Coordinates of N, CA and C and ligand atoms in Angstrom, one line a residue:
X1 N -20.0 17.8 -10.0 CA -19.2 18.6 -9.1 C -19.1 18.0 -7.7
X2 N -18.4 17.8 -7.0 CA -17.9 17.4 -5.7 C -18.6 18.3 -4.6
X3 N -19.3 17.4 -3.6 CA -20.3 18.2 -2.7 C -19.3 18.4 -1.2
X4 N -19.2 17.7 -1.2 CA -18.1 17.0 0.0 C -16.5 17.0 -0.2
X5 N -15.7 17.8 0.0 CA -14.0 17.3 -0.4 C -13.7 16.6 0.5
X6 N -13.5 14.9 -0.3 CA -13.0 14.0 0.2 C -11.9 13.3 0.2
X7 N -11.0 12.9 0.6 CA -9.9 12.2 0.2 C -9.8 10.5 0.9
X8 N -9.8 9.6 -0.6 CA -9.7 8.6 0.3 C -8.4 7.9 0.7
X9 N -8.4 7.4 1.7 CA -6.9 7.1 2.1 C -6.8 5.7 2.7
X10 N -5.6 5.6 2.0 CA -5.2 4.0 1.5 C -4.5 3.3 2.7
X11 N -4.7 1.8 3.4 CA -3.6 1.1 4.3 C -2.5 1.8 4.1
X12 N -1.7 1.6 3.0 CA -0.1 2.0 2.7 C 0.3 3.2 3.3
X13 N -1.1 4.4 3.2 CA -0.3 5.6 3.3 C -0.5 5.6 4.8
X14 N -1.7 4.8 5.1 CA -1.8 4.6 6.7 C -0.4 4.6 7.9
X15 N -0.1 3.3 6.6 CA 1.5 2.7 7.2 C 2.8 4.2 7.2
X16 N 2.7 4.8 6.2 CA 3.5 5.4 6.0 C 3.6 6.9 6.9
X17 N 2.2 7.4 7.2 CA 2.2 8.4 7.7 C 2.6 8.3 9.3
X18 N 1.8 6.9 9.5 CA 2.4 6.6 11.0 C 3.8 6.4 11.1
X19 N 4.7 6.1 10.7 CA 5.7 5.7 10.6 C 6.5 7.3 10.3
X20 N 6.0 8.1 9.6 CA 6.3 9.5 9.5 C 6.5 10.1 11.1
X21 N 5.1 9.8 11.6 CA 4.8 10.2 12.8 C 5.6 10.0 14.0
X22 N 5.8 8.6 13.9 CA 6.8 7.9 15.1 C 8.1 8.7 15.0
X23 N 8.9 8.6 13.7 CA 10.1 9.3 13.5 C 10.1 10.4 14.0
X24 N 8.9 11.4 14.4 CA 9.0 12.6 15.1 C 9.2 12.5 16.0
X25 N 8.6 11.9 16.5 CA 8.4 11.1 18.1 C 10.0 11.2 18.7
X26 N 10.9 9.8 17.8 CA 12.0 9.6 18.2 C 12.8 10.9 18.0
X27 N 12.8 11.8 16.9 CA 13.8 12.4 16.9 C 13.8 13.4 18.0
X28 N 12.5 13.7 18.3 CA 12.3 14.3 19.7 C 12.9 14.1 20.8
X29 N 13.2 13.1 21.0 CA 13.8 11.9 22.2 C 12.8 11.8 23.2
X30 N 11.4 12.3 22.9 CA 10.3 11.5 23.7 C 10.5 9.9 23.6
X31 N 10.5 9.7 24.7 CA 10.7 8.0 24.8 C 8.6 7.6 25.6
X32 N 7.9 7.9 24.9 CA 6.9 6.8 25.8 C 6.6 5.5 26.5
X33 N 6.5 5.5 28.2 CA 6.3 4.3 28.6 C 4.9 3.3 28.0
X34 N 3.6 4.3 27.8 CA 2.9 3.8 27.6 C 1.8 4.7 26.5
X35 N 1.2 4.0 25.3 CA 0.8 4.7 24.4 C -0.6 4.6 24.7
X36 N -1.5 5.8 24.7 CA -3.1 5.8 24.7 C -3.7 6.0 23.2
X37 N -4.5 5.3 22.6 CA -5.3 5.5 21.7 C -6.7 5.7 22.0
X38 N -7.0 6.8 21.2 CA -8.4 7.9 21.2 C -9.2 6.7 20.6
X39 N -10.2 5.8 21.1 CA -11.1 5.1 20.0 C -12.3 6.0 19.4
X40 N -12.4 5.4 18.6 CA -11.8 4.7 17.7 C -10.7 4.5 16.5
X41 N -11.0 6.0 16.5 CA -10.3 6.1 15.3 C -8.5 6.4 15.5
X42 N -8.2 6.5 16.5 CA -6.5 6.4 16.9 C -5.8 5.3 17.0
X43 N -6.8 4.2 17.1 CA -6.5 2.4 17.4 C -5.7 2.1 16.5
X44 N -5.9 2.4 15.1 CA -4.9 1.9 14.0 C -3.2 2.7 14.2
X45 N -3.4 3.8 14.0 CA -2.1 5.0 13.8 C -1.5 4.6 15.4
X46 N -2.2 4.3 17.0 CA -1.3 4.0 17.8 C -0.5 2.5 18.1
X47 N -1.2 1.6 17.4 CA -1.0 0.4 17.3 C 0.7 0.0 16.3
X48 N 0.7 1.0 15.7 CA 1.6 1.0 14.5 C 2.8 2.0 15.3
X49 N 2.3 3.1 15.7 CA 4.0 3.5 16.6 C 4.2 3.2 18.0
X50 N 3.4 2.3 18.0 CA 3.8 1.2 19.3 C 4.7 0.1 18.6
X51 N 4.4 -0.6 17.6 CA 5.5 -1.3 16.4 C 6.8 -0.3 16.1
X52 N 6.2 0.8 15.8 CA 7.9 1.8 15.2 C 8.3 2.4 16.2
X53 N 7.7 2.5 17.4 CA 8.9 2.9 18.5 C 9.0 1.3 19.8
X54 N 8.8 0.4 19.4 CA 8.9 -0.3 20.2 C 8.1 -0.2 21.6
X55 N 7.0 0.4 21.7 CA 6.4 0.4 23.2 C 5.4 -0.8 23.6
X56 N 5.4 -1.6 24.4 CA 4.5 -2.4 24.5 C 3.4 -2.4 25.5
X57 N 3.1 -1.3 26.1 CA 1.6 -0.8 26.7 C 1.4 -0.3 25.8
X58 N -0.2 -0.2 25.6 CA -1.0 0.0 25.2 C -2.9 0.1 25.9
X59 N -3.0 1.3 25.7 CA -4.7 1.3 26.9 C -5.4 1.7 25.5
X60 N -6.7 2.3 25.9 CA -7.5 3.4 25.1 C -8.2 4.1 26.1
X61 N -9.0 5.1 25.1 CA -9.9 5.6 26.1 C -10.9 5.8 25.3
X62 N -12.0 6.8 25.0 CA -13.2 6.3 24.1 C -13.4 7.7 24.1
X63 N -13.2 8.6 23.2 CA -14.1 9.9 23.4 C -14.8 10.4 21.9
X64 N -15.8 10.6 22.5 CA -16.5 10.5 20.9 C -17.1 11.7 20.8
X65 N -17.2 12.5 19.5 CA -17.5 13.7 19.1 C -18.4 13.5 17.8
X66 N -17.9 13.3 17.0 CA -18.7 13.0 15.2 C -19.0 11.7 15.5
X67 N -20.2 11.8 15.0 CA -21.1 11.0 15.2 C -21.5 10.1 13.6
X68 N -21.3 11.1 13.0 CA -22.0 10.8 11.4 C -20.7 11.5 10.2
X69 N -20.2 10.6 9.5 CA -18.9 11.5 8.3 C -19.7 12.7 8.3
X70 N -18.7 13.7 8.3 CA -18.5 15.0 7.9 C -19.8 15.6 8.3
X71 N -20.7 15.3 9.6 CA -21.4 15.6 10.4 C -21.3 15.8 11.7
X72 N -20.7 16.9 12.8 CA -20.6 16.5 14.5 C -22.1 16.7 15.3
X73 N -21.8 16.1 16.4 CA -22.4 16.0 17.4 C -22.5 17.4 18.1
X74 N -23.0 17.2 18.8 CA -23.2 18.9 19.7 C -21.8 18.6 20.2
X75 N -21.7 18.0 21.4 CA -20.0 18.0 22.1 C -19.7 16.7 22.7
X76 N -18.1 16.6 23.0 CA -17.6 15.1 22.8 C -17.8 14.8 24.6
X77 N -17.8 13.5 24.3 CA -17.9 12.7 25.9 C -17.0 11.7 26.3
X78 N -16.6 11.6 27.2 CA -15.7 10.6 27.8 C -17.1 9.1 28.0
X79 N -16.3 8.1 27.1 CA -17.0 6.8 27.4 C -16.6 5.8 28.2
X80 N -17.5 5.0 29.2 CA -16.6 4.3 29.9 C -15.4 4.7 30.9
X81 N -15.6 5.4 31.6 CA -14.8 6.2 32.4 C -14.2 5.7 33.5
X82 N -13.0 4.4 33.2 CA -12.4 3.6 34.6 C -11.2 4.3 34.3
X83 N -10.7 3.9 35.5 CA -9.8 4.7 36.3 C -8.3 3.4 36.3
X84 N -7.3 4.1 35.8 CA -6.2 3.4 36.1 C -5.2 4.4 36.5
X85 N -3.6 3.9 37.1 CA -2.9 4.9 38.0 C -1.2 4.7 36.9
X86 N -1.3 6.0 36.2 CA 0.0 6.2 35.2 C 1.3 6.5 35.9
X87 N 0.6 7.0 37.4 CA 1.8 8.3 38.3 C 3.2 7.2 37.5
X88 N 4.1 8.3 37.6 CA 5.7 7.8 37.0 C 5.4 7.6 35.5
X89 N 4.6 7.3 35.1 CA 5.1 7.1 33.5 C 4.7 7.9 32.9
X90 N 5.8 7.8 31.5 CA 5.4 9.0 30.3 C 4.3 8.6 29.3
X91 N 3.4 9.0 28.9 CA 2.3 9.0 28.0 C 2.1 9.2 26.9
X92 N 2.0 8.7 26.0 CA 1.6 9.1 24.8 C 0.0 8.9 24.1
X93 N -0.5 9.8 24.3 CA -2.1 9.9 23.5 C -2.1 9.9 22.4
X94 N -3.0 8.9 20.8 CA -2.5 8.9 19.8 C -4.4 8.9 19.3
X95 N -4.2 10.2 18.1 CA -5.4 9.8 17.2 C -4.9 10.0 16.0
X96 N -5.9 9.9 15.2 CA -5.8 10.0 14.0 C -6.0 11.4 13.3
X97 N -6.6 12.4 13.5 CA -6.7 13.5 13.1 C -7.3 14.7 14.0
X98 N -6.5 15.8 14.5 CA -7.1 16.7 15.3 C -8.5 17.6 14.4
X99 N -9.2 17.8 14.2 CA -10.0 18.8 13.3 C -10.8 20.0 14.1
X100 N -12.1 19.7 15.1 CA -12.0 20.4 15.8 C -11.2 20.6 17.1
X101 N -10.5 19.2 17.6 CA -9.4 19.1 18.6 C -10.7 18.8 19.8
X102 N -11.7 18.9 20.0 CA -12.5 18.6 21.1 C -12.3 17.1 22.0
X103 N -12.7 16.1 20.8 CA -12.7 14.7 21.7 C -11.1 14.5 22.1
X104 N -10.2 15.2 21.1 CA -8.5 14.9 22.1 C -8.3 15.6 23.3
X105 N -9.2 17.0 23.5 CA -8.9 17.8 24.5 C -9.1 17.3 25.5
X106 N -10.5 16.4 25.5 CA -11.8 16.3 27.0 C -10.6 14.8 27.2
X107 N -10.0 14.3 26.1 CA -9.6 13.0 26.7 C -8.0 13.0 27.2
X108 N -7.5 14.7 26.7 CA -6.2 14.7 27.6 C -6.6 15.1 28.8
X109 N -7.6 16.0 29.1 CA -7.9 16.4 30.7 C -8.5 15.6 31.5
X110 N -8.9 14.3 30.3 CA -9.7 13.3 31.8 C -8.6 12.6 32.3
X111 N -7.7 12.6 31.1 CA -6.4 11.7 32.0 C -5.7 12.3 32.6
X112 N -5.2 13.5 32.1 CA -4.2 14.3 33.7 C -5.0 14.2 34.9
X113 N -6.3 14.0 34.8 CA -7.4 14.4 36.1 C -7.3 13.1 37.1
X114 N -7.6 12.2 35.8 CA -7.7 10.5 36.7 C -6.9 9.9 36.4
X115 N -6.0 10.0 35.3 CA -5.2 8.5 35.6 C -3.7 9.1 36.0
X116 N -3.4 10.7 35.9 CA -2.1 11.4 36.4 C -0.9 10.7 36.1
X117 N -0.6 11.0 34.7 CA 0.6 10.2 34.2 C 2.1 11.4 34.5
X118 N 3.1 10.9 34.3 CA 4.1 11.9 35.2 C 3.9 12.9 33.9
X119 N 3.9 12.7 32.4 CA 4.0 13.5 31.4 C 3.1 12.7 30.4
X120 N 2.3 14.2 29.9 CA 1.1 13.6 28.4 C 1.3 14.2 27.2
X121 N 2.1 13.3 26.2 CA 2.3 14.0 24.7 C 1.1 13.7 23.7
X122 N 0.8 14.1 22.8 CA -0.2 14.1 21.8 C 0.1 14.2 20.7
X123 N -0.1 13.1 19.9 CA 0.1 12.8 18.6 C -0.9 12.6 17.8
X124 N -0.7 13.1 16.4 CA -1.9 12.7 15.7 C -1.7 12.7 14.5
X125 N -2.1 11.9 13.3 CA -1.4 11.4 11.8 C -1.5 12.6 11.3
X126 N -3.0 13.7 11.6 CA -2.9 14.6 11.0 C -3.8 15.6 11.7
X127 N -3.5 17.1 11.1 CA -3.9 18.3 12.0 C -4.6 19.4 10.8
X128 N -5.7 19.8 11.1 CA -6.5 20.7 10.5 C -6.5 21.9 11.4
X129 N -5.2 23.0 10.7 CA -4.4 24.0 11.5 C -5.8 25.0 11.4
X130 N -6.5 25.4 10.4 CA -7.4 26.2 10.2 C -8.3 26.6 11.3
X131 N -8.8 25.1 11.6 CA -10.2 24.7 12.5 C -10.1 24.0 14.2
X132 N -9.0 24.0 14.4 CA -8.4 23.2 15.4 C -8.4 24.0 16.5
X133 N -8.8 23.6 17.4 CA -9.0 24.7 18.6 C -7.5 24.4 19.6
X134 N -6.7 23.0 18.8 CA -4.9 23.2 19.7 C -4.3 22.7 19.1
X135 N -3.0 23.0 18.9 CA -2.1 22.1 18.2 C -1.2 20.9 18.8
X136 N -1.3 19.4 18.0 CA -1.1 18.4 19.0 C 0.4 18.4 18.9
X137 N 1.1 17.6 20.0 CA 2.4 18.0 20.2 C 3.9 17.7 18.7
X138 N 3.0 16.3 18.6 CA 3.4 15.5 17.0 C 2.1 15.4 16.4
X139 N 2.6 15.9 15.2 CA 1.7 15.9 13.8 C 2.2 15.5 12.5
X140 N 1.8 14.2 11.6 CA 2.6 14.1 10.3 C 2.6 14.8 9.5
X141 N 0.6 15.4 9.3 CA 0.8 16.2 8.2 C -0.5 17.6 8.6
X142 N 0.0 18.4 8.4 CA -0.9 19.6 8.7 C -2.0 19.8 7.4
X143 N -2.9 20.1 7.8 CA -4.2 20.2 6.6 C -4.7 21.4 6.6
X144 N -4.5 22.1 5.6 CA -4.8 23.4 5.7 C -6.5 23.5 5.1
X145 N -6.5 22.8 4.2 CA -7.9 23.0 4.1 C -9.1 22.0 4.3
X146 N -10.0 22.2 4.8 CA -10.6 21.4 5.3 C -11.5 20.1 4.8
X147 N -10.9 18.9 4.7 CA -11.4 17.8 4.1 C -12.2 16.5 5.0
X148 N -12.6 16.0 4.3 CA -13.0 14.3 5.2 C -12.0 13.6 4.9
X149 N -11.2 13.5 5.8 CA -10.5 12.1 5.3 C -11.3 10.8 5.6
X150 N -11.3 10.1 4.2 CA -12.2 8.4 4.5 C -11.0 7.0 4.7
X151 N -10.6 7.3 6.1 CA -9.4 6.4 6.8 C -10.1 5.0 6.2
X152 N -9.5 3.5 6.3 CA -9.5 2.4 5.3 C -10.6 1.7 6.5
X153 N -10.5 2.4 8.3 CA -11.4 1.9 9.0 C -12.7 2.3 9.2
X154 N -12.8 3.3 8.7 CA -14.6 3.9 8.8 C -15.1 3.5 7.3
X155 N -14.5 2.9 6.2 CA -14.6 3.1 5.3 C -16.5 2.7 5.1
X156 N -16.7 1.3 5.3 CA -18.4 1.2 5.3 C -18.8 2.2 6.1
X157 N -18.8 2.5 7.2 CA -20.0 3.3 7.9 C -20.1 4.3 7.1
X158 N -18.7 5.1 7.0 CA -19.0 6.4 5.4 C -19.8 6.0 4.6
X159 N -19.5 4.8 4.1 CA -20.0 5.0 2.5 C -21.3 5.1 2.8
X160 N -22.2 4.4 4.0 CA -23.3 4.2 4.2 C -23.9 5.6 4.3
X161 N -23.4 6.1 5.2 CA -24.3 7.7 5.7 C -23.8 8.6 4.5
X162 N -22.4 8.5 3.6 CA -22.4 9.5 2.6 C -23.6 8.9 1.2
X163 N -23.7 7.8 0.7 CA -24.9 6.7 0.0 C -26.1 7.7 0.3
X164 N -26.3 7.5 1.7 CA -27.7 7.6 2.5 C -27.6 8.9 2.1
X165 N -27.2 9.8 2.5 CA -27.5 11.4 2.2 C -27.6 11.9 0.7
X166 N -26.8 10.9 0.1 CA -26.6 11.0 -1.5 C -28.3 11.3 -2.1
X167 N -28.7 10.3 -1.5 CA -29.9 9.4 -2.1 C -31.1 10.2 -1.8
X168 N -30.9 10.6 -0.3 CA -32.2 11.4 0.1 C -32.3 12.6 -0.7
X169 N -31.4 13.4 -0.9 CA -31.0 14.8 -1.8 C -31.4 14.4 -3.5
X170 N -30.8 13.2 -4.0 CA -31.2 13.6 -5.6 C -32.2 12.6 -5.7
X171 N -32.7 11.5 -4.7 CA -34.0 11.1 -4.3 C -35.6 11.8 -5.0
X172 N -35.5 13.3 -4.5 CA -36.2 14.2 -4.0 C -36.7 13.8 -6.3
X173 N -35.6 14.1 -7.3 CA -36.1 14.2 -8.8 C -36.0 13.0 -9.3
X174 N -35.5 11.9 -8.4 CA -35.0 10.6 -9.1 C -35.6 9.3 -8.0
X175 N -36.2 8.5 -8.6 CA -36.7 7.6 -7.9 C -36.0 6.4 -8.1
X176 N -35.4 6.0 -9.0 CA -35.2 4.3 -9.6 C -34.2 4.5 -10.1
X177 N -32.8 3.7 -9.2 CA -31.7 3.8 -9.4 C -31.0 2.3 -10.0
X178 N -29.8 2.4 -11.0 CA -29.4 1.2 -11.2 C -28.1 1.1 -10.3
X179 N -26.9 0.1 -10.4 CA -25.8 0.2 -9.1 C -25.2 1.2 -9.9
X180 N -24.9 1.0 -11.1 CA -24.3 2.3 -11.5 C -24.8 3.7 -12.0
X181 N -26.2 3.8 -11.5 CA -26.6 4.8 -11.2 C -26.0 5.5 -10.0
X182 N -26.4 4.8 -9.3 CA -25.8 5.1 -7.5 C -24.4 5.7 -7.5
X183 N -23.6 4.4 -7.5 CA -21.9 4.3 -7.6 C -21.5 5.5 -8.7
X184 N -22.1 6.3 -9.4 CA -21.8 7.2 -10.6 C -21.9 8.2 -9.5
X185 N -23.2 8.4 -9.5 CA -23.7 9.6 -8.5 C -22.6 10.2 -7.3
X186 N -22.4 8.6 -6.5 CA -21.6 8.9 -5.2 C -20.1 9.4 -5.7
X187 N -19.3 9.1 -6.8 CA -18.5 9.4 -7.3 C -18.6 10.5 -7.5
X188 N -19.4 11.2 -7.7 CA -19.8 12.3 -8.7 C -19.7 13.4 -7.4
X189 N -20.6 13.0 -5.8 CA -20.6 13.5 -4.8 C -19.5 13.7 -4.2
X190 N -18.6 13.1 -4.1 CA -17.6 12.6 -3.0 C -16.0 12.9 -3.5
X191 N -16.1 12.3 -4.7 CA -15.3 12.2 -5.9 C -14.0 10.8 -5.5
X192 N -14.5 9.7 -4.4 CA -13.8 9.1 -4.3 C -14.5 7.8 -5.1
X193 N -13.5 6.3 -5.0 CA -14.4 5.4 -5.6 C -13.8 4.2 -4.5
X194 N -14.8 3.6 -3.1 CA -14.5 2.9 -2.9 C -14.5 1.5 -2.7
X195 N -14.9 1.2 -3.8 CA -14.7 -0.1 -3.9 C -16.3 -1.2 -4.4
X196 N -16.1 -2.1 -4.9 CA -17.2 -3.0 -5.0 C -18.1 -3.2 -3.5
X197 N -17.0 -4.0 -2.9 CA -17.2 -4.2 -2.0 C -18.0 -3.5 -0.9
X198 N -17.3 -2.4 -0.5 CA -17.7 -1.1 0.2 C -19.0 -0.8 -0.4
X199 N -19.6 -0.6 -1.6 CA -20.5 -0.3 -2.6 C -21.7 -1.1 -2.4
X200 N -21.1 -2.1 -2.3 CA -22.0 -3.6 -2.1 C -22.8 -3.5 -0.9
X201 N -21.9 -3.7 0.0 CA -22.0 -3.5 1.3 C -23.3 -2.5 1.8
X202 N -23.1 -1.2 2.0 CA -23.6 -0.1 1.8 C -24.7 -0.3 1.4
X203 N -25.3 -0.9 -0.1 CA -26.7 -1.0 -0.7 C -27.4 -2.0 0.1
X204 N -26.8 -3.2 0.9 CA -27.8 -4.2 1.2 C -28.0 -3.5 2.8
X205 N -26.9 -3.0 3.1 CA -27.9 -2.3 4.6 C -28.6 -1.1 4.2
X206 N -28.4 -0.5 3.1 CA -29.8 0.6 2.8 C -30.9 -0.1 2.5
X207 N -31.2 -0.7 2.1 CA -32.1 -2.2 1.8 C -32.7 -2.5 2.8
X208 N -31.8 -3.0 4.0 CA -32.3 -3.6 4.8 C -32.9 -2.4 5.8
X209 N -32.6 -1.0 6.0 CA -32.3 0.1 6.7 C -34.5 0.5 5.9
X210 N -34.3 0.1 4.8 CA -35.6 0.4 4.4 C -35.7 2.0 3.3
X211 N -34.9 2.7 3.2 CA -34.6 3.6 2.3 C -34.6 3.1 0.6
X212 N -34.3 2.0 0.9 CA -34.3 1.6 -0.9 C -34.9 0.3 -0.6
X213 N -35.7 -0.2 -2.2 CA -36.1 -1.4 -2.2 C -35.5 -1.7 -3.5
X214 N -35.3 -3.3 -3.6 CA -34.6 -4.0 -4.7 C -35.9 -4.4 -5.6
X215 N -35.4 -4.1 -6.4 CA -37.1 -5.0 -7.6 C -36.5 -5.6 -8.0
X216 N -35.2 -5.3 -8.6 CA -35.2 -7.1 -9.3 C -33.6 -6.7 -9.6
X217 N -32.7 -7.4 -10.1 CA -31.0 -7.8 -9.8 C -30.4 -6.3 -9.9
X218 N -30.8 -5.3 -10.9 CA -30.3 -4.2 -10.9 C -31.5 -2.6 -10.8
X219 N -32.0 -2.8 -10.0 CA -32.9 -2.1 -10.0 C -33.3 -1.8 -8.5
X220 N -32.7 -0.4 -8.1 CA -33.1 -0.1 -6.8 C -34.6 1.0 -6.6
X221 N -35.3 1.0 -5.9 CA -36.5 2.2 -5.8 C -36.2 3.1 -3.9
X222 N -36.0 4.3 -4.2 CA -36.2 4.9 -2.9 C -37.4 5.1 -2.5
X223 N -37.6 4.5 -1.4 CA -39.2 4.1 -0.5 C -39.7 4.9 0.0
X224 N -38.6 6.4 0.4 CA -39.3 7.2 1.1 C -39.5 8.3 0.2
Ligands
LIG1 P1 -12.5 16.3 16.6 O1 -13.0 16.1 18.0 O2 -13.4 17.3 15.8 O3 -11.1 16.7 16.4 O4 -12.7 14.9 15.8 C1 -13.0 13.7 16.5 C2 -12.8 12.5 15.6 O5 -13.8 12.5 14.5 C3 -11.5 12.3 14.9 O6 -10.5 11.7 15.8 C4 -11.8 11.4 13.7 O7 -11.9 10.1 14.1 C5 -13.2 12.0 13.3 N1 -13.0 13.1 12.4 C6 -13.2 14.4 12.6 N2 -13.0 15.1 11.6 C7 -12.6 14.3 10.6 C8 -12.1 14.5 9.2 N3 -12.1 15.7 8.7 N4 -11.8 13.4 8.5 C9 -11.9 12.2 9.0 N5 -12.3 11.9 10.3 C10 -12.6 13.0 11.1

């Protein structure tokens, strides 16, 4: 059974949803001088409707909230906090998904505060209407119930901390794992499958992280 509802999501749909997104944008007749992307996770989705609406600024700003997949932080912070001057231009803030709306909030009020753009829109590929403390101005797709999305750019650090949490939990009756032991299980958890690679990946920094030891080509032991 599925511990976590996950969905994994693919470059293409990446492409497509941003490109969803933009189309709002234009039919709106928001024209943005300059696009902000939320890092990290906005860098992809704003980079792509700076391509579909033709804008060629581009800043970021860094506000961080979730710390760990489908785990938050107490509350989000402005990183790196320089100061540039928007006065006269129109803005566009771009992430990737509002859920609790916190790190887009603190990062649209630090810019009305310091960088004072004439107008600030908010875009985002997707919105979790349930849980969201605002709704952003453009949204491709609203999410009514509440999921992880595993975007194509976090994809290792997920797999690692969802792996890692897998392991400590059925750890606890199971000591000695084969890869497809593991890779069964995390499927089994998550219900996504991503990838050798990603898979790969994941085991040698749990390895190296000290949680698992290798005995021999297919044979993992959890240490702790
Ligand atoms: P929040 O401040 O709660 O709206 O979320 C801050 C950031 O954490 C988002 O911009 C995403 O990069 C990441 N994040 C939060 N919730 C999710 C989710 N359900 N699926 C994927 N990424 C998420």
């Amino acid at each position: 059974m599925v511990k976590v509802k996950t969905k994994l999501v693919s470059w293409d749909e990446i492409v497509s949803w941003s490109y969803g997104l933009a189309l709002k944008i234009k039919e709106s007749g928001y024209k943005p001088d300059i696009v902000i992307a939320v890092a990290r996770g906005g860098y992809v989705p704003a980079r792509l409707i700076c391509d579909f609406l033709g804008v060629e600024n581009l800043v970021s700003i860094q506000s961080q909230h979730w710390t760990e997949a489908a785990k938050k932080a107490e509350r989000a912070i402005i990183k790196f906090q320089y100061r540039i001057d928007l006065s006269g231009m129109k803005a566009l803030l771009v992430d990737d998904i509002v859920d609790t709306g916190e790190s887009l909030m603190l990062a649209r009020d630090f810019i009305l505060r310091e960088w004072k753009p004439k107008e600030l829109r908010i875009a985002a590929l997707q919105w979790i209407s349930p849980v969201a403390k605002f709704k952003p101005d453009y949204y491709y797709m609203e999410v009514k119930e509440w999921t992880w999305f595993q975007y194509p750019w976090t994809r290792l650090e997920d797999t690692i901390q969802f792996m890692r949490r897998m392991l400590l939990e059925e750890g606890k009756t199971k000591k000695e794992w084969s890869y497809k032991d593991i890779t069964g299980k995390f499927m089994e958890w998550y219900g996504i499958d991503v990838g050798e690679l990603y898979f790969k990946s994941a085991l040698e920094y749990l390895v190296k992280e000290g949680l698992l030891r290798k005995v021999c080509e297919d044979k993992y032991v959890l240490a702790k």
